XYZ file of N, CA and C in Angstrom:
717
model
N -197.433 48.683 55.853
C -197.161 49.907 56.588
C -198.517 51.010 56.806
N -198.551 51.652 57.651
C -199.632 52.507 58.029
C -199.131 54.178 58.143
N -200.051 54.931 57.643
C -199.758 56.345 58.095
C -200.432 56.975 59.204
N -199.912 57.273 60.534
C -200.158 57.556 61.711
C -200.149 59.065 61.806
N -201.183 59.651 62.372
C -201.660 61.203 62.441
C -201.667 61.462 63.833
N -202.147 60.581 64.737
C -202.414 61.333 66.487
C -200.886 61.429 66.954
N -200.991 62.305 67.613
C -199.361 62.767 68.278
C -199.247 61.486 69.357
N -200.486 60.806 70.176
C -199.915 59.646 70.885
C -199.178 58.582 70.227
N -200.041 58.480 69.007
C -200.244 57.232 68.471
C -198.558 57.350 67.846
N -198.280 58.433 67.280
C -196.774 58.449 66.577
C -195.618 58.559 67.577
N -195.933 59.347 68.830
C -194.858 58.923 70.044
C -194.441 57.804 70.095
N -195.788 56.888 70.305
C -195.691 55.353 70.915
C -194.799 54.416 69.921
N -195.219 54.927 69.010
C -194.857 54.175 67.334
C -193.275 54.566 67.211
N -193.008 55.573 67.634
C -191.767 56.141 67.227
C -190.493 55.346 68.358
N -191.230 55.124 69.386
C -190.217 54.611 70.673
C -190.206 53.188 70.463
N -191.523 52.432 69.565
C -191.075 50.940 69.731
C -191.024 50.491 68.470
N -190.477 51.416 67.230
C -189.938 51.356 66.190
C -188.536 50.866 65.857
N -188.324 50.083 65.214
C -186.775 49.581 65.096
C -185.785 50.817 64.487
N -184.930 50.947 64.970
C -183.976 52.287 64.756
C -183.797 52.265 63.127
N -183.986 53.460 62.669
C -184.189 53.868 60.981
C -185.261 53.557 60.362
N -186.467 52.630 61.104
C -187.378 52.030 60.518
C -188.758 53.133 60.202
N -189.413 53.456 59.192
C -190.267 54.541 58.930
C -189.974 55.735 58.486
N -190.752 56.759 58.021
C -190.613 58.017 57.762
C -191.639 58.850 58.432
N -191.057 59.986 58.740
C -191.835 60.917 59.570
C -192.242 61.985 58.600
N -193.383 62.443 58.130
C -193.114 63.584 57.508
C -194.223 65.015 58.219
N -193.627 65.860 57.971
C -193.875 67.294 58.990
C -194.284 68.255 57.962
N -195.430 69.006 57.854
C -195.955 69.983 57.451
C -196.276 71.527 58.552
N -196.068 70.937 59.510
C -196.841 72.091 60.524
C -195.617 72.276 61.459
N -196.009 73.442 62.604
C -195.210 73.460 63.623
C -195.868 73.692 64.941
N -195.031 73.537 66.376
C -195.438 73.707 67.253
C -194.716 72.813 68.260
N -195.129 72.836 69.860
C -194.101 72.179 70.222
C -194.426 70.896 70.469
N -195.296 70.543 70.472
C -195.735 68.857 70.412
C -194.685 68.149 68.995
N -194.990 68.930 67.831
C -194.540 68.596 66.714
C -192.779 68.387 66.868
N -192.339 69.777 67.421
C -191.166 69.439 67.724
C -190.519 68.243 68.332
N -191.147 68.101 69.660
C -190.870 67.159 70.373
C -190.976 65.672 69.473
N -192.073 65.420 68.951
C -192.107 64.088 67.975
C -190.819 64.209 67.008
N -190.349 65.118 66.517
C -189.261 65.286 65.659
C -187.757 64.967 66.260
N -187.686 65.621 67.472
C -186.453 65.221 68.379
C -186.589 63.497 68.727
N -187.643 62.928 69.029
C -187.443 61.396 69.090
C -187.198 60.772 68.136
N -187.792 61.434 66.837
C -187.383 60.620 65.732
C -185.982 60.673 65.540
N -185.507 62.103 65.429
C -183.835 61.813 65.400
C -183.191 61.154 66.289
N -183.427 60.763 67.443
C -182.784 60.086 68.095
C -183.213 58.683 68.001
N -184.000 58.349 67.189
C -184.341 56.814 66.685
C -183.181 56.821 65.447
N -182.946 57.810 64.737
C -182.502 57.523 63.689
C -183.574 57.393 62.421
N -184.822 58.163 62.692
C -185.772 57.816 61.498
C -185.895 59.156 60.590
N -185.950 58.748 59.698
C -185.956 60.078 58.702
C -186.885 60.941 58.508
N -186.770 62.449 58.766
C -187.686 63.249 59.025
C -187.988 64.078 57.420
N -189.298 64.174 56.779
C -189.484 64.674 55.567
C -189.749 65.816 55.590
N -189.668 66.948 55.387
C -190.413 68.146 55.446
C -191.323 68.313 54.093
N -192.670 68.443 54.302
C -193.680 68.644 52.921
C -194.312 69.820 53.058
N -195.143 70.231 52.052
C -196.406 71.114 52.215
C -197.633 70.499 52.988
N -198.637 71.289 53.332
C -199.681 70.717 53.889
C -200.547 70.008 52.688
N -200.496 70.810 51.481
C -201.022 70.047 50.698
C -200.541 68.520 50.130
N -198.820 68.406 50.401
C -198.827 66.750 50.048
C -199.156 66.091 51.236
N -199.170 66.607 52.518
C -199.499 65.792 53.457
C -200.924 65.317 53.316
N -201.724 66.474 53.008
C -203.379 65.842 52.860
C -203.153 64.907 51.618
N -202.698 65.300 50.713
C -202.829 64.143 49.839
C -202.529 62.587 49.751
N -201.436 62.787 51.007
C -201.223 61.281 51.149
C -202.203 60.706 52.096
N -202.455 61.472 53.432
C -202.924 60.906 54.603
C -204.455 61.378 54.734
N -204.899 62.395 53.808
C -206.418 62.762 53.840
C -206.463 64.189 54.890
N -207.447 64.671 55.482
C -207.703 65.832 55.726
C -207.495 65.828 57.550
N -207.735 64.855 58.105
C -207.410 64.165 59.220
C -205.923 64.394 59.693
N -205.361 65.244 59.875
C -204.077 65.464 60.332
C -203.267 66.762 60.962
N -202.853 66.614 61.892
C -202.305 68.171 62.421
C -200.814 68.768 62.140
N -200.406 68.307 60.982
C -199.556 68.818 60.539
C -197.992 67.667 60.609
N -198.593 66.269 60.530
C -197.644 65.741 61.013
C -198.180 64.034 60.860
N -197.425 63.222 60.079
C -197.727 61.789 60.399
C -196.691 60.696 60.138
N -196.679 59.784 60.298
C -195.727 58.898 60.346
C -196.132 57.379 59.713
N -194.993 57.405 58.816
C -195.211 56.324 58.266
C -194.712 54.817 58.950
N -195.634 54.200 59.591
C -195.220 52.994 60.687
C -195.425 51.685 60.073
N -194.835 50.756 60.828
C -195.065 49.162 60.756
C -195.614 48.863 61.915
N -196.960 48.190 61.647
C -197.152 47.305 62.829
C -196.935 46.273 63.046
N -195.677 45.565 62.258
C -195.196 44.137 62.544
C -194.616 44.299 64.385
N -195.043 42.970 64.849
C -194.800 42.805 66.113
C -193.999 41.171 66.131
N -193.178 41.110 67.068
C -192.383 39.740 67.318
C -193.678 38.655 67.419
N -193.306 37.478 66.789
C -194.432 36.442 66.729
C -194.831 36.132 67.879
N -196.262 36.152 68.386
C -196.478 35.807 69.318
C -197.884 34.649 69.091
N -197.644 33.557 69.848
C -198.826 32.624 69.638
C -199.547 32.343 71.132
N -200.593 31.778 71.091
C -201.398 31.559 72.432
C -200.289 30.431 72.917
N -200.244 29.132 72.217
C -199.236 28.205 72.922
C -198.055 28.839 73.906
N -197.432 29.715 73.010
C -196.209 30.170 73.611
C -196.484 31.001 74.538
N -197.456 31.939 74.489
C -198.312 32.648 75.729
C -198.040 31.715 77.028
N -198.929 30.699 77.003
C -199.375 29.874 77.975
C -198.284 29.021 78.521
N -197.140 28.772 77.744
C -196.343 27.738 78.034
C -195.224 28.738 79.024
N -195.176 30.160 78.910
C -194.329 31.097 79.729
C -195.213 31.693 80.921
N -196.280 31.717 80.830
C -197.131 32.139 81.816
C -196.927 31.718 83.270
N -196.530 32.429 84.095
C -196.701 31.685 85.468
C -197.548 32.191 86.533
N -197.750 33.301 86.275
C -198.358 34.108 87.340
C -199.536 33.543 88.125
N -199.853 34.065 89.339
C -200.902 33.163 89.978
C -202.421 34.250 89.128
N -202.482 35.625 89.316
C -203.179 36.340 88.489
C -202.992 36.514 87.238
N -203.847 36.611 86.205
C -203.821 36.932 84.945
C -205.309 37.485 84.217
N -205.005 38.093 83.364
C -206.068 38.775 82.437
C -205.778 38.954 81.198
N -206.706 37.912 80.777
C -206.673 37.863 79.037
C -208.116 38.212 78.162
N -208.234 39.138 77.289
C -209.380 39.658 76.667
C -209.526 38.487 75.141
N -210.528 38.165 75.202
C -211.156 37.266 73.880
C -212.554 38.388 73.071
N -211.983 39.100 72.024
C -212.703 39.813 71.355
C -213.367 38.917 70.215
N -214.796 39.187 70.548
C -215.469 38.003 69.461
C -216.360 39.149 68.419
N -215.851 39.214 67.587
C -216.624 40.121 66.502
C -216.629 41.532 66.699
N -215.503 42.205 67.115
C -215.464 43.401 67.425
C -214.779 44.220 65.729
N -215.815 44.469 65.078
C -215.524 44.829 63.869
C -215.213 46.340 63.830
N -215.532 47.240 64.633
C -215.231 48.578 64.448
C -214.014 49.178 64.666
N -213.088 49.612 64.324
C -211.774 50.078 64.504
C -210.980 51.082 65.629
N -212.659 51.579 65.548
C -212.426 52.654 66.738
C -212.527 51.907 68.293
N -213.745 50.893 67.922
C -213.725 50.250 69.431
C -212.732 49.568 69.748
N -212.157 48.943 68.589
C -210.916 47.811 68.727
C -209.685 48.720 69.623
N -209.626 49.837 68.774
C -208.586 50.700 69.496
C -208.665 51.499 70.723
N -209.830 51.815 71.023
C -210.435 52.189 72.430
C -210.317 50.911 73.450
N -210.377 49.509 73.011
C -210.250 48.563 73.626
C -208.789 48.327 74.070
N -208.017 48.459 72.903
C -206.503 48.182 73.303
C -205.833 49.082 74.167
N -206.473 50.464 73.903
C -206.101 51.427 74.817
C -206.122 51.012 76.710
N -207.472 50.820 76.978
C -207.808 50.354 78.135
C -207.219 48.774 78.795
N -206.602 47.913 77.404
C -205.974 46.685 77.621
C -204.626 47.388 78.289
N -203.903 48.133 77.466
C -202.566 48.938 78.031
C -202.842 49.233 79.378
N -203.958 50.258 79.285
C -203.595 51.067 80.822
C -203.843 49.617 81.976
N -204.595 48.792 82.138
C -205.186 47.902 83.046
C -204.131 46.711 82.748
N -203.098 46.746 82.113
C -202.017 45.883 81.602
C -202.632 44.390 81.664
N -203.441 44.236 80.732
C -203.718 42.806 80.138
C -202.684 42.355 79.740
N -203.019 40.915 79.994
C -201.476 39.996 79.682
C -201.648 39.472 78.335
N -202.774 39.424 77.769
C -203.083 39.156 76.372
C -204.247 39.806 75.528
N -204.309 39.889 74.434
C -205.738 40.411 73.596
C -205.837 39.157 72.878
N -206.636 38.427 72.643
C -207.122 37.162 71.276
C -208.208 37.777 70.342
N -207.804 37.919 68.998
C -208.974 38.345 68.084
C -208.872 37.108 66.863
N -210.072 37.220 66.353
C -210.096 36.036 65.559
C -209.716 36.791 64.397
N -209.236 35.883 63.351
C -208.417 35.989 62.159
C -209.487 36.735 61.183
N -211.148 36.302 61.441
C -212.109 36.819 60.736
C -213.004 37.397 61.724
N -213.968 38.306 60.928
C -215.136 38.889 62.033
C -214.197 39.879 63.288
N -213.432 40.362 62.757
C -212.569 41.204 63.668
C -211.812 42.732 62.797
N -211.918 44.041 63.371
C -211.345 45.107 62.489
C -209.862 44.551 62.670
N -209.476 44.836 61.235
C -208.061 44.612 60.739
C -207.129 45.772 61.578
N -205.620 45.373 61.391
C -205.036 46.209 62.045
C -204.623 47.749 61.166
N -205.157 48.685 61.144
C -205.344 49.974 60.537
C -204.695 51.018 61.152
N -204.538 52.013 60.731
C -203.970 53.256 61.320
C -205.216 53.793 62.149
N -206.590 53.575 61.917
C -207.650 53.780 62.731
C -207.505 53.365 63.853
N -207.504 51.933 64.023
C -207.072 51.371 65.436
C -205.611 51.655 66.118
N -204.938 52.251 65.372
C -203.743 52.694 66.228
C -203.854 53.899 66.613
N -204.238 55.095 65.860
C -204.827 56.332 66.095
C -205.757 56.367 67.478
N -206.830 55.412 67.336
C -207.913 55.167 68.428
C -207.180 54.930 69.573
N -206.160 53.809 69.450
C -205.707 53.465 70.773
C -204.517 54.126 71.313
N -204.188 55.243 70.794
C -203.435 56.374 71.165
C -201.848 55.657 71.351
N -201.488 54.596 70.227
C -200.523 54.202 70.513
C -200.502 52.781 71.196
N -201.241 52.555 72.038
C -201.346 51.198 72.607
C -201.060 49.835 71.771
N -201.696 50.199 70.820
C -201.648 48.748 69.677
C -200.214 48.396 69.789
N -198.850 49.251 69.869
C -197.625 48.641 70.149
C -197.178 48.382 71.259
N -197.929 48.142 71.956
C -197.522 47.812 73.346
C -198.431 46.369 73.872
N -199.278 46.219 73.625
C -200.392 45.261 74.338
C -200.263 43.884 73.277
N -199.917 42.794 74.240
C -199.779 41.887 73.527
C -200.916 41.069 72.478
N -200.800 40.873 71.362
C -202.049 40.417 70.779
C -201.713 38.828 69.929
N -202.792 38.211 69.680
C -202.685 37.152 68.786
C -203.928 37.110 67.848
N -203.746 36.632 66.729
C -205.030 36.325 65.870
C -205.073 35.077 65.597
N -206.316 34.405 65.741
C -206.448 32.932 65.859
C -207.758 32.475 64.992
N -207.672 31.442 64.543
C -208.801 31.040 63.823
C -209.622 30.606 64.559
N -209.650 30.183 65.548
C -211.043 29.819 66.498
C -210.795 29.891 67.870
N -211.624 31.137 68.267
C -211.748 31.461 69.620
C -211.921 30.678 70.785
N -213.143 29.482 70.414
C -213.557 28.559 70.937
C -212.405 27.785 71.460
N -211.375 27.285 70.538
C -210.470 26.639 70.795
C -209.361 27.259 71.560
N -209.102 28.747 71.373
C -208.483 29.410 72.212
C -209.190 29.262 73.810
N -210.435 29.277 74.229
C -210.940 29.235 75.473
C -210.806 27.696 76.319
N -210.476 26.875 75.039
C -210.283 25.535 75.659
C -208.914 25.493 76.315
N -207.915 25.942 75.725
C -206.733 26.045 75.722
C -206.182 26.547 77.187
N -207.159 28.088 77.104
C -206.863 28.884 78.465
C -207.453 27.921 79.688
N -208.588 27.516 79.468
C -208.992 26.532 80.754
C -208.073 25.340 80.928
N -207.421 24.838 79.845
C -206.389 23.746 80.449
C -205.168 24.454 81.321
N -205.135 25.877 81.385
C -204.089 26.269 82.083
C -204.699 27.131 82.748
N -205.757 26.972 83.470
C -206.381 27.383 84.983
C -206.979 28.523 84.630
N -207.197 29.177 83.360
C -208.179 30.411 83.381
C -209.529 30.329 83.278
N -210.227 30.968 84.099
C -211.626 30.946 84.165
C -212.244 31.811 83.076
N -213.136 31.214 82.335
C -213.783 32.492 81.082
C -214.943 32.639 81.533
N -215.066 34.199 81.479
C -216.618 34.895 81.823
C -216.627 35.430 80.703
N -218.025 35.628 79.949
C -218.571 36.071 79.157
C -219.386 37.153 79.616
N -219.003 38.401 78.928
C -219.985 39.603 79.171
C -221.106 39.795 78.636
N -222.176 39.589 78.865
C -223.442 39.555 78.406
C -224.550 40.318 79.278
N -225.560 41.034 78.463
C -226.507 41.452 79.516
C -227.514 40.555 79.992
N -227.783 40.775 81.144
C -228.120 39.708 82.098
C -227.444 38.888 83.089
N -226.256 39.095 82.724
C -225.264 38.394 83.406
C -225.274 38.501 85.161
N -224.434 37.722 85.876
C -224.193 38.146 87.137
C -223.349 39.686 87.222
N -223.613 40.460 88.037
C -223.314 41.399 88.694
C -221.433 41.137 88.923
N -220.926 41.920 87.886
C -219.215 41.909 88.134
C -218.655 41.808 89.416
N -219.389 42.956 90.317
C -218.945 42.852 91.640
C -219.030 42.044 93.064
N -220.154 40.970 92.276
C -220.712 39.679 93.154
C -220.147 38.311 92.765
N -219.017 38.590 91.690
C -218.180 37.650 91.425
C -216.626 37.393 91.696
N -215.801 36.503 92.230
C -214.663 36.546 92.374
C -213.810 36.489 91.441
N -213.170 37.410 90.624
C -212.543 37.353 89.631
C -211.308 37.484 89.862
N -210.499 37.284 91.180
C -209.024 36.720 91.346
C -208.811 35.712 90.500
N -207.072 35.376 90.742
C -206.544 34.376 89.491
C -206.658 34.722 88.481
N -206.681 33.451 87.746
C -206.550 33.594 86.146
C -207.843 33.967 85.294
N -207.819 34.820 84.743
C -209.209 35.576 84.412
C -209.329 35.968 82.710
N -210.469 35.227 82.030
C -210.340 35.458 80.760
C -211.965 36.122 80.532
N -211.568 37.090 79.734
C -213.039 38.076 79.664
C -213.147 37.967 78.213
N -214.441 37.621 77.629
C -214.912 37.630 76.673
C -216.207 38.669 76.128
N -215.640 39.197 75.305
C -216.488 40.420 74.721
C -217.111 40.437 73.567
N -218.591 40.594 72.933
C -218.906 40.167 72.089
C -219.106 41.639 70.962
N -219.351 41.462 70.003
C -220.110 42.261 69.258
C -220.970 43.444 69.425
N -221.177 44.512 68.908
C -222.083 45.487 69.366
C -223.571 45.165 68.961
N -223.874 44.151 67.716
C -224.987 43.849 67.140
C -225.225 42.573 67.836
N -224.672 41.619 67.853
C -225.134 40.223 68.211
C -224.385 39.536 69.256
N -223.627 40.629 69.929
C -222.931 40.059 71.350
C -221.972 38.543 71.391
N -221.718 37.884 72.388
C -220.943 36.884 72.220
C -221.788 35.715 71.587
N -220.662 35.000 70.692
C -221.487 33.840 69.984
C -222.005 32.546 70.892
N -223.109 32.134 70.254
C -223.363 30.744 71.221
C -222.522 29.743 71.346
N -221.432 29.953 70.535
C -220.396 28.483 70.717
C -219.264 29.062 71.962
N -219.189 30.345 72.021
C -218.217 30.851 72.767
C -218.975 30.836 74.442
N -220.309 31.027 74.382
C -221.061 31.105 75.680
C -220.979 29.860 76.181
N -221.167 28.576 75.325
C -220.846 27.389 75.514
C -219.294 26.976 76.119
N -218.220 28.089 76.039
C -217.301 27.484 76.325
C -216.919 28.278 77.884
N -218.039 29.063 78.075
C -217.637 29.909 79.269
C -218.374 29.417 80.583
N -217.551 29.686 81.829
C -217.691 29.390 82.872
C -218.715 30.338 83.634
N -219.031 31.569 83.162
C -219.831 32.254 84.034
C -220.143 33.651 82.911
N -221.715 33.794 83.028
C -221.726 35.168 82.219
C -221.929 36.376 83.484
N -220.937 37.556 82.782
C -221.077 38.398 83.868
C -221.921 39.846 83.041
N -222.205 40.843 83.872
C -222.782 42.060 83.130
C -222.323 43.276 84.483
N -222.516 44.214 83.642
C -221.810 45.736 84.514
C -223.531 46.208 84.883
N -223.332 46.492 86.563
C -224.814 46.745 86.654
C -224.548 48.306 86.509
N -225.936 48.676 85.769
C -226.431 49.852 85.521
C -227.555 50.254 85.901
N -228.009 51.579 85.651
C -229.344 52.044 85.985
C -229.535 52.941 85.091
N -228.915 53.212 83.824
C -229.509 53.976 82.418
C -230.807 53.778 82.009
N -230.979 54.806 80.914
C -232.580 54.499 80.344
C -231.678 53.760 78.879
N -230.702 53.899 78.284
C -230.445 53.262 77.056
C -230.013 51.780 77.294
N -229.951 50.831 76.119
C -229.920 49.451 76.014
C -228.671 49.103 77.194
N -227.442 49.538 76.834
C -226.160 48.819 77.505
C -225.056 49.958 76.708
N -223.942 49.730 77.502
C -222.595 49.910 77.363
C -222.133 49.876 76.016
N -221.404 51.120 75.265
C -220.513 50.908 74.148
C -219.255 49.625 74.704
N -218.952 48.790 73.727
C -218.182 47.797 73.872
C -216.934 48.156 74.556
N -216.528 49.144 73.962
C -215.035 49.716 74.325
C -215.302 50.205 75.921
N -216.543 51.111 76.418
C -216.562 51.345 77.437
C -216.530 50.301 78.397
N -217.299 49.257 77.977
C -218.154 47.963 79.111
C -216.390 47.523 79.209
N -215.548 47.382 78.414
C -214.174 46.734 78.369
C -213.367 47.357 79.406
N -213.466 48.771 79.435
C -212.640 49.510 80.531
C -213.161 49.177 82.028
N -214.481 49.267 82.251
C -215.342 48.908 83.387
C -214.729 47.624 84.045
N -214.782 46.735 83.256
C -214.616 45.154 83.627
C -213.071 44.843 83.997
N -212.200 45.247 82.653
C -210.699 45.479 83.202
C -210.327 45.860 84.568
N -210.775 47.489 84.832
C -210.559 47.681 86.038
C -211.105 46.814 87.229
N -212.529 46.194 87.171
C -213.034 45.632 88.367
C -212.041 44.173 88.365
N -211.701 43.577 87.147
C -210.879 42.543 87.415
C -209.748 42.989 88.129
N -208.880 44.038 87.828
C -207.526 44.344 88.503
C -207.748 45.141 89.805
N -208.857 45.477 90.155
C -209.114 46.161 91.510
C -209.168 44.621 92.631
N -210.025 43.715 91.756
C -210.147 42.601 92.952
C -208.747 41.697 92.996
N -207.980 41.904 91.987
C -206.803 40.970 91.617
C -205.610 41.747 92.936
N -205.923 43.236 93.382
C -205.170 43.942 94.230
C -203.947 44.411 93.186
N -204.432 44.756 91.938
C -203.402 45.595 91.480
C -203.168 46.871 91.476
C-alpha cells in the first residue's frame, strides 16, 4: 500500500480501486477535496477525518489536506500474454532501460497514457520501483497504463521482434525521428539519463533514432524525450 497526495493521482486511484479498497484521509477543505470525497463515497471507500498534524505525521509535509492509502496491485500481465492477444496493425510499446528516477518514470507513464501506449516494459532491476512518487508524478496514469516488469529486456526485444515489432533505440546521433517510417508495430527503447541505452539492447535494435534539436544543452530529459517520441509515432500511425 502507498500514500497518494496529488489530486489527480487520488482521483484516478479511487476510480480504479476495488469497491471498499483503501482509506481516504482528509484534514483540509475545498471544492477539489469535496469532489474527491464524493468519489470515495460512491466507491464505498472509508473516509477518515484527521487533523493536519496527523496527516503530516503519516505522509510528510507534501500534502494538500488529503491522502489516499492505495494499492498498486493490477491484474497479472505478462509479455507473452500481451503478444498472444495483440492483433492490431499499429502498435506502440516502450522499453525503459534503467530509468531509475521515480519522477521521470511517473512523467513517462503520464505521456504513455496520453498517447495510448499499448505496453510499457520495465526491468525488474535498474528501474524505479512502484512508489507514491511514481504514482503522484504520473497524475494517476500509473493505474491505467499496462506495464510488465521483466528479468531481461533483451529477451523482451526478441519476443517483440517475433511478433513483427520493429525496435528503435533512442540515442544521441540517431536518425531523426521524422525521417523514419514509424508506422506498424513499433517498440521504442529509452535509456537512463546517465548511461543511455545499454549495449546489449542496442544490438537488439533495428535502428537508432533521435529527436532533432537546436538547443545549447546536451539533450532532452528522458521523460520529455519520451513524450516527443510517443507523439511522433502516433502521428505517423494516424492516431
